PDB file of C-alpha atoms and ligand atoms in Angstrom:
ATOM      1  CA  MET A  88     -10.831   4.853  11.564  1.00  0.00           C
ATOM      2  CA  ASN A  89      -9.262   1.748   9.914  1.00  0.00           C
ATOM      3  CA  ILE A  90      -9.273   1.753   6.005  1.00  0.00           C
ATOM      4  CA  LEU A  91      -7.236  -0.682   3.420  1.00  0.00           C
ATOM      5  CA  LEU A  92      -6.068   0.483   0.074  1.00  0.00           C
ATOM      6  CA  ILE A  93      -6.291  -2.112  -2.113  1.00  0.00           C
ATOM      7  CA  GLY A  94      -4.915  -1.954  -5.914  1.00  0.00           C
ATOM      8  CA  ALA A  95      -2.577  -3.315  -8.449  1.00  0.00           C
ATOM      9  CA  PRO A  96       1.744  -2.251  -8.080  1.00  0.00           C
ATOM     10  CA  GLY A  97       1.710   1.054  -9.496  1.00  0.00           C
ATOM     11  CA  ALA A  98      -2.020   2.054  -8.292  1.00  0.00           C
ATOM     12  CA  GLY A  99      -1.433   4.672  -6.538  1.00  0.00           C
ATOM     13  CA  LYS A 100      -1.581   3.785  -3.049  1.00  0.00           C
ATOM     14  CA  GLY A 101       0.936   4.527  -1.577  1.00  0.00           C
ATOM     15  CA  THR A 102       0.584   8.529  -2.420  1.00  0.00           C
ATOM     16  CA  GLN A 103      -2.462   8.560  -1.775  1.00  0.00           C
ATOM     17  CA  ALA A 104      -2.687   6.628   1.063  1.00  0.00           C
ATOM     18  CA  GLU A 105       0.442   9.527   2.104  1.00  0.00           C
ATOM     19  CA  LYS A 106      -2.403  12.415   1.531  1.00  0.00           C
ATOM     20  CA  LEU A 107      -5.414  10.648   2.801  1.00  0.00           C
ATOM     21  CA  SER A 108      -3.726   9.444   6.750  1.00  0.00           C
ATOM     22  CA  GLN A 109      -2.054  13.129   6.856  1.00  0.00           C
ATOM     23  CA  LEU A 110      -5.837  14.571   6.674  1.00  0.00           C
ATOM     24  CA  LEU A 111      -8.056  12.137   8.269  1.00  0.00           C
ATOM     25  CA  ALA A 112      -5.136  11.786  11.237  1.00  0.00           C
ATOM     26  CA  LEU A 113      -4.684   8.150  10.923  1.00  0.00           C
ATOM     27  CA  ARG A 114      -1.030   5.836  10.472  1.00  0.00           C
ATOM     28  CA  HIS A 115       0.015   4.982   6.991  1.00  0.00           C
ATOM     29  CA  ILE A 116       0.924   0.899   7.483  1.00  0.00           C
ATOM     30  CA  ALA A 117       2.888  -0.095   4.145  1.00  0.00           C
ATOM     31  CA  SER A 118       3.647  -2.983   4.197  1.00  0.00           C
ATOM     32  CA  GLY A 119       6.163  -3.180   1.039  1.00  0.00           C
ATOM     33  CA  ASP A 120       7.264   0.393   3.027  1.00  0.00           C
ATOM     34  CA  LEU A 121       8.321  -2.043   7.057  1.00  0.00           C
ATOM     35  CA  PHE A 122      10.302  -4.727   4.107  1.00  0.00           C
ATOM     36  CA  HIS A 123      12.151  -2.073   2.684  1.00  0.00           C
ATOM     37  CA  LYS A 124      13.563  -0.791   5.937  1.00  0.00           C
ATOM     38  CA  ALA A 125      14.594  -4.174   7.056  1.00  0.00           C
ATOM     39  CA  PHE A 126      16.582  -4.723   4.703  1.00  0.00           C
ATOM     40  CA  GLU A 127      18.726  -1.252   5.137  1.00  0.00           C
ATOM     41  CA  GLU A 128      18.697  -1.867   8.729  1.00  0.00           C
ATOM     42  CA  GLN A 129      19.295  -5.574   7.782  1.00  0.00           C
ATOM     43  CA  THR A 130      17.099  -7.511  10.700  1.00  0.00           C
ATOM     44  CA  GLU A 131      17.114 -10.893  10.632  1.00  0.00           C
ATOM     45  CA  LEU A 132      13.349 -10.377   9.151  1.00  0.00           C
ATOM     46  CA  GLY A 133      14.752  -8.341   5.920  1.00  0.00           C
ATOM     47  CA  LEU A 134      17.082 -11.306   5.471  1.00  0.00           C
ATOM     48  CA  LYS A 135      15.003 -13.476   5.095  1.00  0.00           C
ATOM     49  CA  ALA A 136      11.743 -11.266   3.983  1.00  0.00           C
ATOM     50  CA  GLN A 137      14.408 -10.602   1.004  1.00  0.00           C
ATOM     51  CA  ARG A 138      14.976 -12.976  -1.866  1.00  0.00           C
ATOM     52  CA  TYR A 139      10.682 -12.862  -2.713  1.00  0.00           C
ATOM     53  CA  VAL A 140      11.100  -9.306  -2.559  1.00  0.00           C
ATOM     54  CA  ASP A 141      14.169  -8.941  -5.575  1.00  0.00           C
ATOM     55  CA  LEU A 142      11.744 -12.324  -7.568  1.00  0.00           C
ATOM     56  CA  GLY A 143       8.026  -9.766  -7.432  1.00  0.00           C
ATOM     57  CA  GLU A 144       6.699 -12.907  -4.886  1.00  0.00           C
ATOM     58  CA  LEU A 145       4.951 -12.989  -1.926  1.00  0.00           C
ATOM     59  CA  VAL A 146       6.413 -12.731   1.044  1.00  0.00           C
ATOM     60  CA  PRO A 147       5.234 -15.876   3.097  1.00  0.00           C
ATOM     61  CA  ASP A 148       2.734 -15.637   6.120  1.00  0.00           C
ATOM     62  CA  GLU A 149       4.282 -16.338   8.822  1.00  0.00           C
ATOM     63  CA  ILE A 150       7.017 -13.388   7.921  1.00  0.00           C
ATOM     64  CA  THR A 151       4.568 -10.697   6.947  1.00  0.00           C
ATOM     65  CA  ILE A 152       1.085 -10.802   8.862  1.00  0.00           C
ATOM     66  CA  PRO A 153       2.966 -11.153  12.120  1.00  0.00           C
ATOM     67  CA  MET A 154       5.169  -7.792  10.358  1.00  0.00           C
ATOM     68  CA  VAL A 155       2.151  -6.345  10.011  1.00  0.00           C
ATOM     69  CA  MET A 156      -0.154  -7.528  13.322  1.00  0.00           C
ATOM     70  CA  LEU A 157       3.278  -5.287  14.795  1.00  0.00           C
ATOM     71  CA  HIS A 158       2.640  -1.845  13.800  1.00  0.00           C
ATOM     72  CA  ILE A 159      -1.117  -2.205  14.003  1.00  0.00           C
ATOM     73  CA  GLU A 160      -0.918  -3.149  17.547  1.00  0.00           C
ATOM     74  CA  GLU A 161       1.647   0.108  18.397  1.00  0.00           C
ATOM     75  CA  PRO A 162       0.483   3.140  20.801  1.00  0.00           C
ATOM     76  CA  GLU A 163       0.402   5.163  17.648  1.00  0.00           C
ATOM     77  CA  SER A 164      -1.628   3.372  15.714  1.00  0.00           C
ATOM     78  CA  MET A 165      -4.381   3.435  18.425  1.00  0.00           C
ATOM     79  CA  GLN A 166      -6.343   5.647  16.628  1.00  0.00           C
ATOM     80  CA  GLY A 167      -6.398   4.488  13.688  1.00  0.00           C
ATOM     81  CA  VAL A 168      -4.613   3.268  10.617  1.00  0.00           C
ATOM     82  CA  ILE A 169      -4.468   2.992   6.662  1.00  0.00           C
ATOM     83  CA  LEU A 170      -3.134   0.086   5.140  1.00  0.00           C
ATOM     84  CA  ASP A 171      -1.036  -0.355   2.291  1.00  0.00           C
ATOM     85  CA  GLY A 172      -0.701  -3.357   0.553  1.00  0.00           C
ATOM     86  CA  PHE A 173      -1.689  -5.898   3.130  1.00  0.00           C
ATOM     87  CA  PRO A 174      -3.811  -7.414   3.196  1.00  0.00           C
ATOM     88  CA  ARG A 175      -2.696  -9.519  -0.425  1.00  0.00           C
ATOM     89  CA  THR A 176      -5.011 -12.496   0.085  1.00  0.00           C
ATOM     90  CA  LEU A 177      -7.682 -14.613   1.863  1.00  0.00           C
ATOM     91  CA  ALA A 178      -5.797 -16.361   4.479  1.00  0.00           C
ATOM     92  CA  GLN A 179      -4.270 -12.261   5.332  1.00  0.00           C
ATOM     93  CA  SER A 180      -7.648 -10.973   4.867  1.00  0.00           C
ATOM     94  CA  GLN A 181      -8.668 -13.607   7.537  1.00  0.00           C
ATOM     95  CA  VAL A 182      -6.500 -13.482  10.080  1.00  0.00           C
ATOM     96  CA  LEU A 183      -5.730  -9.763  10.011  1.00  0.00           C
ATOM     97  CA  ASP A 184      -9.397  -9.757  11.136  1.00  0.00           C
ATOM     98  CA  ALA A 185      -9.260 -12.287  13.928  1.00  0.00           C
ATOM     99  CA  GLU A 186      -6.366 -10.117  15.216  1.00  0.00           C
ATOM    100  CA  LEU A 187      -8.135  -7.222  14.946  1.00  0.00           C
ATOM    101  CA  LEU A 188     -11.620  -9.008  16.778  1.00  0.00           C
ATOM    102  CA  ARG A 189      -8.855  -9.580  19.882  1.00  0.00           C
ATOM    103  CA  ILE A 190      -7.808  -6.277  20.282  1.00  0.00           C
ATOM    104  CA  ASN A 191     -11.629  -5.340  19.216  1.00  0.00           C
ATOM    105  CA  ARG A 192     -10.916  -3.550  16.756  1.00  0.00           C
ATOM    106  CA  GLN A 193     -12.134  -4.129  12.855  1.00  0.00           C
ATOM    107  CA  ILE A 194     -11.747  -3.101   9.582  1.00  0.00           C
ATOM    108  CA  ASP A 195     -13.692   0.181   8.571  1.00  0.00           C
ATOM    109  CA  LEU A 196     -14.025   0.988   5.138  1.00  0.00           C
ATOM    110  CA  ALA A 197     -11.643  -1.648   1.928  1.00  0.00           C
ATOM    111  CA  ILE A 198     -11.409   0.361  -1.448  1.00  0.00           C
ATOM    112  CA  HIS A 199     -10.496  -1.075  -3.921  1.00  0.00           C
ATOM    113  CA  LEU A 200      -7.818   1.631  -6.313  1.00  0.00           C
ATOM    114  CA  LYS A 201      -9.000   0.904  -9.908  1.00  0.00           C
ATOM    115  CA  VAL A 202      -6.123   1.099 -12.174  1.00  0.00           C
ATOM    116  CA  SER A 203      -5.762   0.173 -16.403  1.00  0.00           C
ATOM    117  CA  ARG A 204      -2.610  -2.079 -16.996  1.00  0.00           C
ATOM    118  CA  GLU A 205      -2.092   0.512 -18.806  1.00  0.00           C
ATOM    119  CA  GLU A 206      -1.696   3.055 -16.791  1.00  0.00           C
ATOM    120  CA  LEU A 207       0.242   0.634 -14.230  1.00  0.00           C
ATOM    121  CA  LEU A 208       2.576  -0.118 -16.505  1.00  0.00           C
ATOM    122  CA  SER A 209       3.603   3.689 -17.023  1.00  0.00           C
ATOM    123  CA  ARG A 210       3.552   4.578 -13.299  1.00  0.00           C
ATOM    124  CA  LEU A 211       6.011   1.602 -12.705  1.00  0.00           C
ATOM    125  CA  ALA A 212       8.560   2.616 -15.438  1.00  0.00           C
ATOM    126  CA  GLY A 213       8.486   5.996 -14.392  1.00  0.00           C
ATOM    127  CA  ARG A 214       8.423   5.399 -10.198  1.00  0.00           C
ATOM    128  CA  VAL A 215      11.509   6.293  -7.947  1.00  0.00           C
ATOM    129  CA  PHE A 216      12.413   6.808  -4.604  1.00  0.00           C
ATOM    130  CA  CYS A 217      13.572   8.797  -1.809  1.00  0.00           C
ATOM    131  CA  GLN A 218      16.797   6.425  -0.231  1.00  0.00           C
ATOM    132  CA  VAL A 219      15.746   8.062   3.669  1.00  0.00           C
ATOM    133  CA  ASN A 220      12.220   7.869   3.917  1.00  0.00           C
ATOM    134  CA  GLN A 221      11.220   6.679   0.927  1.00  0.00           C
ATOM    135  CA  HIS A 222       8.700   9.290  -0.098  1.00  0.00           C
ATOM    136  CA  VAL A 223       7.723   8.218  -3.769  1.00  0.00           C
ATOM    137  CA  TYR A 224       7.947  10.114  -7.278  1.00  0.00           C
ATOM    138  CA  HIS A 225       7.377  10.595 -10.910  1.00  0.00           C
ATOM    139  CA  ILE A 226      10.050  11.016 -13.534  1.00  0.00           C
ATOM    140  CA  LYS A 227       6.997  12.037 -15.550  1.00  0.00           C
ATOM    141  CA  PHE A 228       3.304  12.273 -13.119  1.00  0.00           C
ATOM    142  CA  ARG A 229       5.351  13.308 -10.269  1.00  0.00           C
ATOM    143  CA  PRO A 230       8.284  15.169 -10.620  1.00  0.00           C
ATOM    144  CA  PRO A 231      10.420  16.296  -8.159  1.00  0.00           C
ATOM    145  CA  LYS A 232      11.786  20.527  -7.593  1.00  0.00           C
ATOM    146  CA  VAL A 233      14.942  19.106  -7.237  1.00  0.00           C
ATOM    147  CA  ALA A 234      16.473  16.228 -10.557  1.00  0.00           C
ATOM    148  CA  ASP A 235      17.283  13.562  -8.175  1.00  0.00           C
ATOM    149  CA  ARG A 236      16.605  14.918  -4.870  1.00  0.00           C
ATOM    150  CA  CYS A 237      13.463  14.190  -3.098  1.00  0.00           C
ATOM    151  CA  ASP A 238      11.407  17.474  -2.039  1.00  0.00           C
ATOM    152  CA  LEU A 239      10.873  16.659   1.935  1.00  0.00           C
ATOM    153  CA  ASP A 240      13.916  15.435   2.490  1.00  0.00           C
ATOM    154  CA  GLY A 241      17.524  16.029  -0.121  1.00  0.00           C
ATOM    155  CA  SER A 242      17.718  13.211  -0.790  1.00  0.00           C
ATOM    156  CA  LYS A 243      18.567  11.053  -3.183  1.00  0.00           C
ATOM    157  CA  LEU A 244      15.948   9.511  -5.743  1.00  0.00           C
ATOM    158  CA  TYR A 245      17.121   5.719  -6.906  1.00  0.00           C
ATOM    159  CA  GLN A 246      14.325   3.172  -9.391  1.00  0.00           C
ATOM    160  CA  ARG A 247      13.060  -0.263  -7.420  1.00  0.00           C
ATOM    161  CA  PRO A 248      14.812  -2.633  -9.633  1.00  0.00           C
ATOM    162  CA  ASP A 249      11.627  -4.926  -9.510  1.00  0.00           C
ATOM    163  CA  ASP A 250       9.563  -2.117 -10.921  1.00  0.00           C
ATOM    164  CA  ALA A 251      11.386  -3.178 -14.072  1.00  0.00           C
ATOM    165  CA  GLY A 252      11.433  -6.841 -15.865  1.00  0.00           C
ATOM    166  CA  GLU A 253      10.855  -9.998 -14.832  1.00  0.00           C
ATOM    167  CA  ALA A 254       9.903  -9.046 -10.619  1.00  0.00           C
ATOM    168  CA  MET A 255       7.669  -6.182 -12.219  1.00  0.00           C
ATOM    169  CA  ARG A 256       5.626  -8.671 -14.478  1.00  0.00           C
ATOM    170  CA  ARG A 257       5.034 -11.501 -11.742  1.00  0.00           C
ATOM    171  CA  ARG A 258       4.274  -8.622  -9.639  1.00  0.00           C
ATOM    172  CA  LEU A 259       1.017  -7.854 -11.695  1.00  0.00           C
ATOM    173  CA  VAL A 260      -0.167 -11.337 -12.428  1.00  0.00           C
ATOM    174  CA  ILE A 261       0.474 -12.585  -8.676  1.00  0.00           C
ATOM    175  CA  TYR A 262      -1.561  -9.182  -7.293  1.00  0.00           C
ATOM    176  CA  PHE A 263      -4.282 -10.485 -10.637  1.00  0.00           C
ATOM    177  CA  ASN A 264      -4.096 -13.879  -9.556  1.00  0.00           C
ATOM    178  CA  GLN A 265      -4.538 -13.590  -5.776  1.00  0.00           C
ATOM    179  CA  THR A 266      -6.689 -10.604  -4.793  1.00  0.00           C
ATOM    180  CA  PHE A 267      -9.941 -10.548  -7.044  1.00  0.00           C
ATOM    181  CA  GLN A 268     -10.708 -13.661  -3.811  1.00  0.00           C
ATOM    182  CA  VAL A 269      -9.283 -10.074  -1.730  1.00  0.00           C
ATOM    183  CA  LEU A 270     -12.702  -7.991  -2.868  1.00  0.00           C
ATOM    184  CA  ASP A 271     -14.800 -10.899  -2.650  1.00  0.00           C
ATOM    185  CA  TYR A 272     -13.958 -11.159   1.270  1.00  0.00           C
ATOM    186  CA  TYR A 273     -14.596  -7.503   1.549  1.00  0.00           C
ATOM    187  CA  SER A 274     -17.398  -7.558  -0.641  1.00  0.00           C
ATOM    188  CA  ARG A 275     -19.425  -9.949   1.479  1.00  0.00           C
ATOM    189  CA  GLN A 276     -19.090  -8.090   4.501  1.00  0.00           C
ATOM    190  CA  ASN A 277     -20.061  -4.897   2.766  1.00  0.00           C
ATOM    191  CA  LYS A 278     -17.220  -3.256   3.137  1.00  0.00           C
ATOM    192  CA  LEU A 279     -15.567  -2.822  -0.244  1.00  0.00           C
ATOM    193  CA  ARG A 280     -15.980   0.715  -2.391  1.00  0.00           C
ATOM    194  CA  GLU A 281     -15.058   1.138  -6.202  1.00  0.00           C
ATOM    195  CA  VAL A 282     -12.632   4.474  -6.413  1.00  0.00           C
ATOM    196  CA  ASP A 283     -11.697   4.994 -10.348  1.00  0.00           C
ATOM    197  CA  GLY A 284      -7.426   5.591  -9.787  1.00  0.00           C
ATOM    198  CA  ASN A 285      -6.861   6.265 -14.046  1.00  0.00           C
ATOM    199  CA  SER A 286      -7.356  10.668 -13.581  1.00  0.00           C
ATOM    200  CA  SER A 287      -4.653  12.630 -11.718  1.00  0.00           C
ATOM    201  CA  ILE A 288      -3.816  12.558  -8.559  1.00  0.00           C
ATOM    202  CA  ASP A 289      -5.634  15.410  -7.256  1.00  0.00           C
ATOM    203  CA  SER A 290      -8.969  13.437  -8.222  1.00  0.00           C
ATOM    204  CA  VAL A 291      -8.545  10.241  -6.502  1.00  0.00           C
ATOM    205  CA  GLN A 292      -7.768  12.403  -3.073  1.00  0.00           C
ATOM    206  CA  ALA A 293     -11.193  14.285  -3.606  1.00  0.00           C
ATOM    207  CA  MET A 294     -12.743  10.910  -4.032  1.00  0.00           C
ATOM    208  CA  LEU A 295     -11.376   8.891  -1.784  1.00  0.00           C
ATOM    209  CA  LEU A 296     -12.579  11.853   0.630  1.00  0.00           C
ATOM    210  CA  SER A 297     -15.694  11.843  -0.082  1.00  0.00           C
ATOM    211  CA  VAL A 298     -15.670   7.798   0.068  1.00  0.00           C
ATOM    212  CA  VAL A 299     -14.725   8.232   3.363  1.00  0.00           C
ATOM    213  CA  ASN A 300     -16.700  11.343   3.971  1.00  0.00           C
ATOM    214  CA  ASP A 301     -20.014   8.915   3.131  1.00  0.00           C
ATOM    215  CA  TYR A 302     -19.183   6.362   5.868  1.00  0.00           C
ATOM    216  CA  THR A 303     -18.210   8.860   8.798  1.00  0.00           C
ATOM    217  CA  GLY A 304     -21.312  11.408   8.182  1.00  0.00           C
ATOM    218  CA  ARG A 305     -18.284  14.489   7.879  1.00  0.00           C
ATOM    219  CA  GLU A 306     -16.768  16.456   6.198  1.00  0.00           C
ATOM    220  CA  THR A 307     -13.442  16.270   5.016  1.00  0.00           C
ATOM    221  CA  ARG A 308     -11.568  18.446   2.510  1.00  0.00           C
ATOM    222  CA  VAL A 309      -8.516  18.280   0.759  1.00  0.00           C
TER     223      VAL A 309
HETATM  224  P1  ADP B 491       3.738  -2.262  -4.520  1.00  0.00           P
HETATM  225  O1  ADP B 491       3.599  -1.333  -5.461  1.00  0.00           O
HETATM  226  O2  ADP B 491       3.032  -3.523  -4.773  1.00  0.00           O
HETATM  227  O3  ADP B 491       2.240  -2.149  -3.362  1.00  0.00           O
HETATM  228  P2  ADP B 491       4.790  -3.052  -2.240  1.00  0.00           P
HETATM  229  O4  ADP B 491       5.759  -1.724  -2.117  1.00  0.00           O
HETATM  230  O5  ADP B 491       3.339  -3.078  -1.495  1.00  0.00           O
HETATM  231  O6  ADP B 491       4.619  -2.934  -3.263  1.00  0.00           O
HETATM  232  O7  ADP B 491       5.893  -4.522  -1.875  1.00  0.00           O
HETATM  233  C1  ADP B 491       6.655  -5.218  -2.333  1.00  0.00           C
HETATM  234  C2  ADP B 491       7.093  -6.922  -2.137  1.00  0.00           C
HETATM  235  O8  ADP B 491       6.854  -6.768  -0.800  1.00  0.00           O
HETATM  236  C3  ADP B 491       6.208  -7.066  -3.286  1.00  0.00           C
HETATM  237  O9  ADP B 491       5.947  -7.802  -4.749  1.00  0.00           O
HETATM  238  C4  ADP B 491       5.838  -8.655  -1.737  1.00  0.00           C
HETATM  239  O10 ADP B 491       7.792  -9.109  -2.710  1.00  0.00           O
HETATM  240  C5  ADP B 491       6.787  -8.102  -0.931  1.00  0.00           C
HETATM  241  N1  ADP B 491       4.960  -7.464   0.115  1.00  0.00           N
HETATM  242  C6  ADP B 491       4.328  -6.971   0.177  1.00  0.00           C
HETATM  243  N2  ADP B 491       3.301  -6.995   0.941  1.00  0.00           N
HETATM  244  C7  ADP B 491       3.046  -7.994   0.298  1.00  0.00           C
HETATM  245  C8  ADP B 491       2.007  -8.905   1.947  1.00  0.00           C
HETATM  246  N3  ADP B 491       1.131  -7.889   2.242  1.00  0.00           N
HETATM  247  N4  ADP B 491       2.502 -10.522   1.158  1.00  0.00           N
HETATM  248  C9  ADP B 491       3.298 -11.314   1.014  1.00  0.00           C
HETATM  249  N5  ADP B 491       4.702 -10.192   0.861  1.00  0.00           N
HETATM  250  C10 ADP B 491       4.568  -8.591   0.120  1.00  0.00           C
HETATM  251  P1  ADP B 492       1.860   1.693  -5.707  1.00  0.00           P
HETATM  252  O1  ADP B 492       1.798   2.906  -4.018  1.00  0.00           O
HETATM  253  O2  ADP B 492      -0.113   1.564  -5.319  1.00  0.00           O
HETATM  254  O3  ADP B 492       2.255   0.958  -6.567  1.00  0.00           O
HETATM  255  P2  ADP B 492       2.254   4.183  -5.790  1.00  0.00           P
HETATM  256  O4  ADP B 492       2.105   5.675  -4.997  1.00  0.00           O
HETATM  257  O5  ADP B 492       4.112   5.018  -5.784  1.00  0.00           O
HETATM  258  O6  ADP B 492       1.870   3.037  -6.151  1.00  0.00           O
HETATM  259  O7  ADP B 492       2.173   4.811  -6.983  1.00  0.00           O
HETATM  260  C1  ADP B 492       3.058   5.086  -8.638  1.00  0.00           C
HETATM  261  C2  ADP B 492       3.614   5.895  -9.365  1.00  0.00           C
HETATM  262  O8  ADP B 492       2.412   6.181 -10.405  1.00  0.00           O
HETATM  263  C3  ADP B 492       4.783   6.273  -8.475  1.00  0.00           C
HETATM  264  O9  ADP B 492       5.651   6.789  -9.776  1.00  0.00           O
HETATM  265  C4  ADP B 492       3.743   8.246  -7.909  1.00  0.00           C
HETATM  266  O10 ADP B 492       3.843   8.457  -7.845  1.00  0.00           O
HETATM  267  C5  ADP B 492       2.913   7.800  -9.513  1.00  0.00           C
HETATM  268  N1  ADP B 492       1.641   7.926  -9.498  1.00  0.00           N
HETATM  269  C6  ADP B 492       0.722   7.879  -8.405  1.00  0.00           C
HETATM  270  N2  ADP B 492      -0.330   8.435  -8.472  1.00  0.00           N
HETATM  271  C7  ADP B 492      -1.226   8.872 -10.124  1.00  0.00           C
HETATM  272  C8  ADP B 492      -2.612   9.183 -10.686  1.00  0.00           C
HETATM  273  N3  ADP B 492      -2.983   9.697 -10.035  1.00  0.00           N
HETATM  274  N4  ADP B 492      -1.623  10.364 -12.252  1.00  0.00           N
HETATM  275  C9  ADP B 492      -0.631   9.793 -11.982  1.00  0.00           C
HETATM  276  N5  ADP B 492       0.680   8.873 -11.821  1.00  0.00           N
HETATM  277  C10 ADP B 492       0.014   8.652 -10.295  1.00  0.00           C
END
């Protein structure tokens, strides 16, 4: 099974995908995390992408698409994936479908996690990540057990520069301008489902699982 999580910056895609991927035994692939890892490792791809990410602009398709496809085609992804943050444009959706067809796979569900603008702003303002594995916390809504330290690996937490100021505003504008085409694309294929992402992490999780259970006809519980 291959699932897309579509939602604005701060909608909760990463938080939900992390949990769902464990419950459903699917690999979580987040395009933003792959870019972040590439910066940390100072790879050529990282150096090329960084100036776009810093400004809150989309990284060009010729960099983004091969990077994500490479991960989808790895053996660890064969049992299925949850894609988070990709595709973000109509062109990316079309290429993704064509590339999946080539390897006899397809997207099963595209789930739109819908969150109000006000809620997005307060989620982004308090979001912090751990330095080592990008585990995500929120200073108010999902605080770590020990201040400033990741519960899972003990590494220090930091705030992403593009979660504030002009870069954050730019990301939201781009999301709302581009994504309706992506939603429309999957809606025409009858693959689009909508989930209200404004409630608590656990209740959004339960709604997502129910969408997946409806699709598979099986019962996976939290
Ligand atoms: P979000 O919190 O919006 O989900 P991400 O961590 O997914 O943010 O993305 C961070 C940045 O990485 C984006 O602002 C953009 O520069 C780049 N990026 C991530 N995914 C894509 C994509 N599918 N296409 C182009 N650029 C992307
Ligand atoms: P995305 O990957 O869509 O950009 P994240 O999963 O990183 O979003 O979530 C954004 C921020 O909001 C994080 O700090 C996270 O801890 C917090 N968060 C996620 N889901 C919820 C929720 N349902 N209620 C409150 N805070 C949430």
